[in-house]
Tab-separated table of C-alpha atoms in Angstrom:
chain	number	residue	atom	x	y	z
A	1	MET	CA	163.821	-40.225	29.227
A	2	ASP	CA	164.914	-41.479	32.904
A	3	VAL	CA	168.681	-41.510	33.576
A	4	PHE	CA	170.402	-43.821	35.933
A	5	VAL	CA	173.318	-43.386	37.799
A	6	ALA	CA	175.036	-45.932	40.733
A	7	ARG	CA	177.484	-45.130	43.587
A	8	GLN	CA	179.425	-47.181	45.951
A	9	PRO	CA	181.403	-45.297	48.911
A	10	ILE	CA	185.119	-45.102	49.658
A	11	LEU	CA	186.340	-45.271	52.852
A	12	ASP	CA	189.802	-43.715	54.440
A	13	SER	CA	191.355	-45.623	57.307
A	14	GLN	CA	189.068	-43.863	60.110
A	15	GLY	CA	185.585	-44.833	58.494
A	16	HIS	CA	184.689	-42.391	56.868
A	17	ILE	CA	183.795	-41.459	53.565
A	18	HIS	CA	186.876	-40.264	51.311
A	19	ALA	CA	184.780	-40.159	47.361
A	20	TYR	CA	182.410	-42.529	45.533
A	21	GLU	CA	183.126	-44.076	42.329
A	22	LEU	CA	179.806	-42.918	40.029
A	23	LEU	CA	178.714	-46.038	37.316
A	24	PHE	CA	176.274	-45.231	34.402
A	25	ARG	CA	173.372	-47.361	34.050
A	26	GLU	CA	170.497	-46.962	31.237
A	27	SER	CA	167.986	-48.931	33.144
A	28	MET	CA	167.065	-50.851	36.217
A	29	ASP	CA	169.153	-53.530	35.126
A	30	ASN	CA	172.329	-53.570	36.445
A	31	TYR	CA	174.962	-53.797	33.218
A	32	PHE	CA	175.336	-51.202	30.922
A	33	LYS	CA	173.870	-53.531	27.643
A	34	SER	CA	175.825	-52.393	24.853
A	35	GLY	CA	179.614	-53.284	26.849
A	36	ASP	CA	180.308	-49.700	24.711
A	37	GLY	CA	182.608	-47.755	27.433
A	38	ASP	CA	183.139	-44.774	25.851
A	39	SER	CA	179.522	-44.634	25.220
A	40	ALA	CA	179.214	-45.907	29.380
A	41	THR	CA	181.835	-42.940	30.367
A	42	SER	CA	179.977	-39.952	28.411
A	43	SER	CA	176.480	-40.986	29.092
A	44	LEU	CA	177.682	-40.886	33.243
A	45	ILE	CA	179.641	-37.137	32.841
A	46	SER	CA	176.233	-36.285	30.793
A	47	SER	CA	173.386	-37.865	33.546
A	48	SER	CA	175.679	-36.877	36.793
A	49	PHE	CA	176.853	-33.487	35.846
A	50	PHE	CA	174.365	-31.932	33.474
A	51	LEU	CA	170.845	-33.505	34.272
A	52	MET	CA	171.325	-34.377	37.947
A	53	ASP	CA	173.035	-31.969	41.203
A	54	PHE	CA	176.418	-33.878	41.134
A	55	ASN	CA	177.072	-32.196	44.524
A	56	LYS	CA	173.987	-34.005	46.062
A	57	LEU	CA	174.558	-36.748	44.684
A	58	THR	CA	178.341	-37.099	45.579
A	59	MET	CA	177.487	-36.143	48.885
A	60	GLY	CA	180.291	-32.932	48.443
A	61	LYS	CA	182.904	-35.785	48.022
A	62	PRO	CA	184.757	-36.175	45.037
A	63	ALA	CA	183.659	-38.422	42.358
A	64	PHE	CA	185.886	-42.018	40.680
A	65	ILE	CA	184.618	-42.238	37.384
A	66	ASN	CA	185.824	-44.598	34.704
A	67	PHE	CA	187.582	-43.355	31.416
A	68	THR	CA	188.575	-45.544	28.569
A	69	ALA	CA	191.931	-44.929	26.456
A	70	ASN	CA	189.637	-43.396	23.888
A	71	LEU	CA	188.343	-40.690	25.978
A	72	LEU	CA	191.450	-39.693	27.400
A	73	ARG	CA	193.135	-38.956	23.955
A	74	GLU	CA	189.983	-36.622	23.425
A	75	GLY	CA	190.894	-34.507	26.662
A	76	MET	CA	186.782	-35.542	27.596
A	77	ALA	CA	188.165	-34.942	31.414
A	78	THR	CA	188.691	-31.846	31.031
A	79	LEU	CA	184.808	-30.979	31.075
A	80	LEU	CA	184.679	-31.813	34.520
A	81	PRO	CA	186.052	-29.511	37.438
A	82	LYS	CA	189.883	-31.041	38.756
A	83	ASN	CA	188.440	-30.887	42.630
A	84	GLN	CA	185.791	-32.724	42.340
A	85	VAL	CA	186.760	-36.009	40.142
A	86	VAL	CA	189.629	-38.418	40.449
A	87	ILE	CA	190.157	-40.235	36.836
A	88	GLU	CA	190.248	-44.162	37.031
A	89	ILE	CA	192.303	-45.516	33.689
A	90	LEU	CA	190.586	-48.974	33.319
A	91	GLU	CA	192.954	-51.901	33.686
A	92	ASP	CA	192.631	-52.666	29.798
A	93	VAL	CA	194.017	-49.136	29.056
A	94	ASP	CA	197.347	-49.517	27.551
A	95	PRO	CA	199.625	-47.031	28.070
A	96	ASP	CA	200.713	-45.923	24.464
A	97	PRO	CA	202.522	-42.665	23.807
A	98	GLU	CA	199.165	-40.616	23.418
A	99	VAL	CA	197.056	-42.047	26.632
A	100	VAL	CA	200.536	-40.962	28.662
A	101	ALA	CA	200.559	-37.308	27.531
A	102	ALA	CA	196.561	-36.958	28.536
A	103	CYS	CA	197.571	-37.989	31.847
A	104	LYS	CA	200.638	-35.873	32.243
A	105	SER	CA	198.258	-33.260	30.843
A	106	LEU	CA	195.813	-33.793	33.080
A	107	LYS	CA	197.971	-34.239	36.144
A	108	GLU	CA	199.369	-30.652	35.188
A	109	LYS	CA	196.323	-29.435	35.274
A	110	GLY	CA	195.597	-30.296	38.893
A	111	TYR	CA	193.539	-33.533	38.112
A	112	GLN	CA	194.193	-36.600	40.380
A	113	ILE	CA	194.642	-40.420	39.227
A	114	ALA	CA	193.371	-43.208	39.759
A	115	LEU	CA	194.565	-47.572	38.264
A	116	ASP	CA	192.047	-49.440	38.077
A	117	ASP	CA	192.157	-53.143	38.672
A	118	PHE	CA	195.922	-52.918	39.197
A	119	VAL	CA	198.323	-55.602	38.829
A	120	PHE	CA	201.773	-54.812	38.111
A	121	ARG	CA	203.314	-54.682	34.871
A	122	PRO	CA	206.783	-53.346	33.564
A	123	ASP	CA	205.370	-51.209	30.798
A	124	TYR	CA	202.575	-49.806	32.983
A	125	ARG	CA	205.692	-47.561	35.145
A	126	SER	CA	205.074	-44.215	32.827
A	127	LEU	CA	201.435	-44.309	34.179
A	128	ILE	CA	202.164	-45.811	37.789
A	129	GLU	CA	204.313	-42.749	38.306
A	130	LEU	CA	201.138	-40.296	37.360
A	131	ALA	CA	198.987	-42.011	39.413
A	132	ASP	CA	197.985	-40.649	43.246
A	133	ILE	CA	195.711	-43.650	43.470
A	134	ILE	CA	196.601	-47.796	42.783
A	135	LYS	CA	193.152	-49.568	43.192
A	136	VAL	CA	193.675	-53.639	44.228
A	137	ASP	CA	191.490	-56.499	43.570
A	138	PHE	CA	191.256	-58.034	47.043
A	139	GLN	CA	189.405	-60.987	45.196
A	140	ALA	CA	191.130	-61.070	42.415
A	141	THR	CA	195.098	-60.718	43.896
A	142	GLN	CA	196.996	-62.863	45.986
A	143	SER	CA	197.746	-62.236	49.386
A	144	TYR	CA	201.480	-61.699	48.936
A	145	GLU	CA	200.979	-59.889	46.106
A	146	LEU	CA	198.447	-57.261	47.487
A	147	GLN	CA	201.645	-56.529	50.322
A	148	ALA	CA	204.353	-56.831	47.667
A	149	LEU	CA	202.987	-54.096	45.239
A	150	ILE	CA	202.945	-51.618	48.097
A	151	LYS	CA	206.327	-52.784	48.710
A	152	ARG	CA	207.370	-52.544	45.158
A	153	LEU	CA	205.967	-48.988	44.781
A	154	ASN	CA	206.915	-47.788	48.296
A	155	GLU	CA	209.181	-44.904	46.774
A	156	LEU	CA	206.179	-43.085	44.619
A	157	ASN	CA	203.869	-40.547	46.857
A	158	ILE	CA	200.938	-43.192	46.092
A	159	ARG	CA	197.848	-44.332	47.986
A	160	PHE	CA	196.461	-47.810	47.905
A	161	LEU	CA	192.590	-48.586	47.519
A	162	ALA	CA	191.213	-51.983	48.981
A	163	GLU	CA	188.306	-52.337	46.248
A	164	LYS	CA	185.932	-55.405	46.645
A	165	VAL	CA	186.643	-55.794	50.779
A	166	GLU	CA	183.551	-58.541	51.758
A	167	THR	CA	184.576	-59.137	54.940
A	168	LEU	CA	185.990	-57.378	58.491
A	169	GLU	CA	189.066	-59.936	57.987
A	170	GLU	CA	190.384	-58.489	54.648
A	171	TYR	CA	189.263	-55.002	56.141
A	172	GLU	CA	191.661	-55.827	58.487
A	173	LYS	CA	194.319	-57.688	56.361
A	174	ALA	CA	194.223	-54.046	54.055
A	175	LYS	CA	195.179	-51.649	57.131
A	176	ASP	CA	197.996	-53.996	57.986
A	177	PHE	CA	199.475	-54.408	55.113
A	178	GLY	CA	199.142	-50.335	54.604
A	179	TYR	CA	195.860	-49.754	52.452
A	180	GLY	CA	194.202	-46.204	53.334
A	181	LEU	CA	191.386	-46.449	51.247
A	182	PHE	CA	188.688	-48.930	50.936
A	183	GLN	CA	185.630	-49.975	48.725
A	184	GLY	CA	183.545	-53.209	48.700
A	185	TYR	CA	180.390	-54.891	50.183
A	186	PHE	CA	181.559	-55.074	54.041
A	187	PHE	CA	181.027	-51.572	54.261
A	188	SER	CA	177.410	-51.986	53.321
A	189	LYS	CA	176.747	-55.572	55.002
A	190	PRO	CA	178.590	-54.534	58.378
A	191	ASN	CA	179.859	-57.536	60.188
A	192	ILE	CA	177.502	-57.861	63.748
A	193	VAL	CA	179.558	-58.427	66.580
A	194	GLN	CA	177.700	-59.128	69.543
A	195	GLY	CA	178.359	-58.418	73.130
A	196	LYS	CA	179.227	-54.767	73.816
A	197	ASP	CA	176.885	-52.744	75.669
A	198	ILE	CA	175.955	-49.142	75.352
A	199	SER	CA	177.924	-46.791	76.757
A	200	SER	CA	176.079	-44.039	79.035
A	201	ASN	CA	176.320	-41.495	76.442
A	202	LYS	CA	174.811	-43.767	74.030
A	203	LEU	CA	171.559	-44.405	75.992
A	204	ASN	CA	170.713	-40.810	76.224
A	205	TYR	CA	170.976	-40.541	73.374
A	206	LEU	CA	168.602	-43.364	72.825
A	207	ARG	CA	166.626	-41.494	75.874
A	208	LEU	CA	165.977	-38.764	73.443
A	209	LEU	CA	164.555	-41.539	70.701
A	210	GLN	CA	162.245	-42.745	73.134
A	211	GLN	CA	161.096	-39.102	74.321
A	212	VAL	CA	160.508	-38.158	70.228
A	213	ASN	CA	158.161	-41.169	69.435
A	214	SER	CA	156.479	-41.594	72.723
A	215	PRO	CA	152.383	-40.757	71.975
A	216	ASP	CA	152.184	-37.583	73.741
A	217	VAL	CA	156.138	-35.722	72.759
A	218	ASP	CA	156.551	-33.298	76.079
A	219	ILE	CA	158.531	-30.566	74.358
A	220	ASP	CA	159.600	-29.518	77.787
A	221	LYS	CA	161.159	-32.720	78.035
A	222	LEU	CA	162.503	-32.309	74.957
A	223	GLU	CA	164.326	-29.042	75.572
A	224	LYS	CA	166.025	-30.370	78.708
A	225	ILE	CA	167.510	-33.496	77.044
A	226	ILE	CA	169.224	-30.684	74.049
A	227	ARG	CA	169.547	-27.776	76.099
A	228	ALA	CA	172.294	-30.209	77.884
A	229	ASP	CA	173.935	-31.211	75.086
A	230	ILE	CA	175.642	-27.883	72.867
A	231	SER	CA	176.068	-30.179	69.950
A	232	LEU	CA	172.464	-31.326	69.736
A	233	THR	CA	171.115	-27.483	70.581
A	234	TYR	CA	173.794	-25.879	67.250
A	235	LYS	CA	172.420	-28.877	65.453
A	236	LEU	CA	168.987	-28.016	66.118
A	237	LEU	CA	169.339	-24.032	65.583
A	238	LYS	CA	171.452	-24.451	62.099
A	239	PHE	CA	168.681	-27.107	60.779
A	240	ILE	CA	165.456	-24.592	61.427
A	241	ASN	CA	167.431	-21.657	60.394
A	242	SER	CA	168.253	-23.289	56.812
A	243	SER	CA	167.358	-22.144	53.449
A	244	ALA	CA	165.101	-25.636	53.121
A	245	PHE	CA	162.463	-23.732	55.686
A	246	GLY	CA	162.731	-20.701	54.048
A	247	LEU	CA	161.748	-18.544	57.120
A	248	ASN	CA	161.534	-14.800	57.089
A	249	SER	CA	163.034	-14.549	60.432
A	250	GLN	CA	165.864	-16.711	62.415
A	251	ILE	CA	164.690	-19.382	65.254
A	252	SER	CA	167.023	-18.718	68.136
A	253	SER	CA	165.514	-20.540	71.172
A	254	ILE	CA	165.109	-24.149	71.670
A	255	LYS	CA	161.684	-24.316	72.932
A	256	GLN	CA	161.019	-21.752	69.383
A	257	ALA	CA	162.511	-24.425	66.813
A	258	LEU	CA	160.859	-27.879	68.169
A	259	THR	CA	157.157	-25.692	68.155
A	260	LEU	CA	157.545	-24.342	65.101
A	261	LEU	CA	158.958	-27.819	63.583
A	262	GLY	CA	156.188	-29.842	65.178
A	263	PRO	CA	156.468	-33.823	66.031
A	264	LYS	CA	156.705	-35.451	62.750
A	265	GLU	CA	159.688	-33.293	61.896
A	266	VAL	CA	161.180	-33.212	65.071
A	267	LYS	CA	161.273	-37.272	65.309
A	268	LYS	CA	162.954	-37.050	62.209
A	269	TRP	CA	165.906	-34.323	62.861
A	270	ALA	CA	165.894	-36.154	66.488
A	271	SER	CA	166.543	-40.030	64.304
A	272	VAL	CA	169.038	-38.852	62.020
A	273	ILE	CA	171.597	-37.086	65.007
A	274	VAL	CA	171.296	-39.649	67.414
A	275	MET	CA	172.130	-42.306	64.444
A	276	GLY	CA	175.339	-40.033	63.939
A	277	LYS	CA	176.181	-40.035	66.929
A	278	ILE	CA	175.757	-43.775	67.685
A	279	THR	CA	177.884	-44.554	65.056
A	280	ASP	CA	180.835	-42.853	66.349
A	281	GLY	CA	184.002	-44.856	65.574
A	282	LYS	CA	181.759	-46.737	62.848
A	283	PRO	CA	182.172	-45.597	59.022
A	284	ASP	CA	180.041	-42.917	58.903
A	285	ALA	CA	178.321	-44.165	55.841
A	286	LEU	CA	176.312	-46.042	58.181
A	287	ALA	CA	174.368	-43.470	59.346
A	288	ILE	CA	173.779	-41.855	55.841
A	289	GLN	CA	172.894	-44.948	54.276
A	290	SER	CA	170.016	-45.527	57.378
A	291	TYR	CA	168.619	-41.853	56.508
A	292	VAL	CA	169.146	-42.457	52.714
A	293	ARG	CA	166.715	-45.708	53.600
A	294	ALA	CA	164.284	-44.106	56.203
A	295	SER	CA	163.886	-41.196	53.667
A	296	PHE	CA	163.437	-43.668	50.733
A	297	ALA	CA	161.228	-45.820	52.737
A	298	GLU	CA	158.459	-42.610	53.480
A	299	LYS	CA	158.448	-41.932	50.044
A	300	LEU	CA	157.508	-45.278	48.808
A	301	SER	CA	155.429	-46.341	51.715
A	302	ALA	CA	151.993	-45.542	49.981
A	303	LYS	CA	153.047	-47.422	47.440
A	304	VAL	CA	153.378	-50.560	49.237
A	305	GLY	CA	149.750	-50.127	51.180
A	306	LEU	CA	151.435	-48.370	53.709
A	307	GLY	CA	149.645	-45.172	52.772
A	308	GLY	CA	149.161	-42.627	56.281
A	309	MET	CA	152.220	-45.146	57.874
A	310	GLY	CA	154.836	-42.875	56.577
A	311	SER	CA	156.575	-41.730	60.039
A	312	ASN	CA	156.933	-45.716	60.574
A	313	ALA	CA	157.830	-46.354	57.674
A	314	PHE	CA	160.645	-43.916	58.252
A	315	LEU	CA	161.408	-45.644	61.640
A	316	LEU	CA	161.655	-48.778	59.511
A	317	GLY	CA	164.777	-47.623	57.316
A	318	LEU	CA	166.679	-45.743	59.790
A	319	PHE	CA	166.379	-48.634	62.150
A	320	SER	CA	167.662	-51.368	59.090
A	321	LEU	CA	171.175	-51.123	59.977
A	322	ILE	CA	171.369	-49.895	63.862
A	323	ASP	CA	172.576	-53.507	65.021
A	324	ALA	CA	175.808	-52.912	62.837
A	325	CYS	CA	175.690	-49.614	64.232
A	326	LEU	CA	175.832	-50.490	67.881
A	327	ASP	CA	177.632	-54.145	67.347
A	328	ARG	CA	174.944	-55.775	69.176
A	329	PRO	CA	171.894	-58.624	68.284
A	330	LEU	CA	168.650	-56.313	66.830
A	331	ALA	CA	165.908	-58.077	68.724
A	332	GLU	CA	167.692	-56.991	72.083
A	333	ILE	CA	167.983	-53.392	70.680
A	334	LEU	CA	164.441	-53.349	69.549
A	335	GLN	CA	163.154	-54.224	73.154
A	336	GLU	CA	164.600	-50.708	74.244
A	337	LEU	CA	162.629	-48.620	71.500
A	338	PRO	CA	159.321	-47.552	71.561
A	339	ILE	CA	158.134	-48.513	68.222
A	340	GLU	CA	155.367	-49.769	66.907
A	341	ALA	CA	154.633	-53.722	66.771
A	342	PRO	CA	154.456	-54.364	62.902
A	343	VAL	CA	157.966	-52.282	61.942
A	344	LYS	CA	159.640	-54.355	64.950
A	345	ASN	CA	158.645	-57.379	63.394
A	346	ALA	CA	159.294	-56.738	60.196
A	347	LEU	CA	162.954	-55.718	61.315
A	348	LEU	CA	163.149	-59.127	62.755
A	349	GLY	CA	162.257	-60.712	59.099
A	350	GLN	CA	158.346	-61.500	59.462
A	351	PRO	CA	156.648	-61.373	57.094
A	352	ASN	CA	154.513	-57.974	56.450
A	353	GLY	CA	154.053	-54.861	54.928
A	354	TYR	CA	156.798	-52.982	56.150
A	355	ARG	CA	158.932	-56.452	55.419
A	356	TYR	CA	158.295	-56.350	51.500
A	357	LEU	CA	159.337	-52.238	51.903
A	358	LEU	CA	162.416	-53.167	53.512
A	359	GLU	CA	163.157	-55.518	50.764
A	360	LEU	CA	162.702	-53.551	47.863
A	361	ILE	CA	164.533	-50.963	49.051
A	362	VAL	CA	167.609	-53.429	49.950
A	363	ALA	CA	167.287	-54.921	46.677
A	364	TYR	CA	167.295	-51.632	45.134
A	365	GLU	CA	170.453	-50.268	47.069
A	366	GLN	CA	172.375	-53.664	45.729
A	367	GLY	CA	171.126	-53.988	42.429
A	368	ASN	CA	169.188	-57.285	42.880
A	369	TRP	CA	166.437	-56.086	40.040
A	370	SER	CA	164.767	-59.672	39.835
A	371	ILE	CA	163.695	-58.847	43.124
A	372	VAL	CA	163.311	-55.243	42.796
A	373	ASN	CA	160.894	-56.251	39.640
A	374	ARG	CA	158.686	-58.876	41.813
A	375	LEU	CA	157.589	-56.405	44.316
A	376	LEU	CA	157.416	-53.650	41.626
A	377	ASN	CA	154.717	-56.154	39.996
A	378	LYS	CA	153.415	-57.222	43.514
A	379	PHE	CA	152.635	-53.570	44.169
A	380	SER	CA	151.496	-52.366	40.944
A	381	ILE	CA	154.592	-50.073	41.157
A	382	LYS	CA	155.592	-47.542	38.135
A	383	GLU	CA	159.288	-48.396	37.734
A	384	GLU	CA	160.175	-44.598	36.695
A	385	CYS	CA	159.476	-43.632	40.406
A	386	VAL	CA	161.939	-45.334	42.280
A	387	PRO	CA	164.718	-43.930	41.130
A	388	GLN	CA	163.377	-40.737	41.299
A	389	TYR	CA	162.295	-40.801	44.766
A	390	TYR	CA	166.050	-42.520	45.483
A	391	LEU	CA	167.936	-39.439	44.324
A	392	GLN	CA	165.511	-37.374	46.273
A	393	ALA	CA	166.482	-39.198	49.412
A	394	LEU	CA	170.356	-38.805	48.639
A	395	ALA	CA	169.446	-34.753	48.627
A	396	GLU	CA	167.941	-34.676	51.685
A	397	ALA	CA	170.448	-36.823	53.240
A	398	HIS	CA	172.936	-34.394	51.998
A	399	GLU	CA	171.408	-31.461	53.058
A	400	LEU	CA	171.169	-32.915	56.705
A	401	ASN	CA	174.947	-33.499	56.418
A	402	GLN	CA	175.910	-30.084	55.604
């Protein structure tokens, strides 16, 4: 039986991924049909810890996991490693003596506690005093209350998390109010600001991309570009010497590494490294999401009639967020890159096989299952292979970000 876990990144004020919230799903329908919170969390724990590779699922970051009153009383949280989870107490949990005692016990054992969809109530004081993190719904809370909550609880050592942040304005407001953690659609659909140019350093990385994507890759030119950058040299040698390659001997030269990888894998490596570099000053979720999309697209390409075009599909996914990374118009950026016309057209919204592939990936990310199912039917794709490919893409992204 297939298992499904939804996840959403939680970022800090520097745009770095602080944690992920995990949610159980029993199918590709993006909700838990029974509405039983106890069953949802129990199944989530079973799926993410006992069936999947939890560290790869969360990229080594902590996971926020929802807990009901029953599960708190039953001590379910102590099944989980305290350094890998945050116990998120749902908003409908009443702070009765048993619940408070269970939370005190968790705190004593070293667990972090978060209060979800928080609205101040005097009878919640006992849980507030145990909380490490308070999550506030930016869509459901009045502006004055968003700020008043922090002032009211200022004497406590609590971090405030703004959730359901959907715009740049809300993000900036949350930071101004004193919120230190952020969650919401804004970070997966970043606001695009036009007009900025690329700094010289970023331009050099784009030249690297041009070289690895040229029809006849020149190893000597690649070596020259990489040699000039200690970060690129380190990452290349670390990558080629990783356990993923299972080499009997270590690789010590740039040219040797490039030759062993071959043009196809060098292209992937360079693309991922460059995406990470040009997103400096942006949430690193963008770089990770770009790679996950790229790998996901490559794996799905044959299923949508693009057999033999996996490399193009990879670039399609990788560059699907590049306008957000560079704060520049997508059409302008694509003029500078030697990508095949069908891929460029797809990124610009023109219908073709690559565009259908990108629409499937974005719909799957956003849980828009009506579009997902329509495209699966269009290409006669078996439903079960999609989450399998997505988890594989997550695992690869985790490996590259170690």
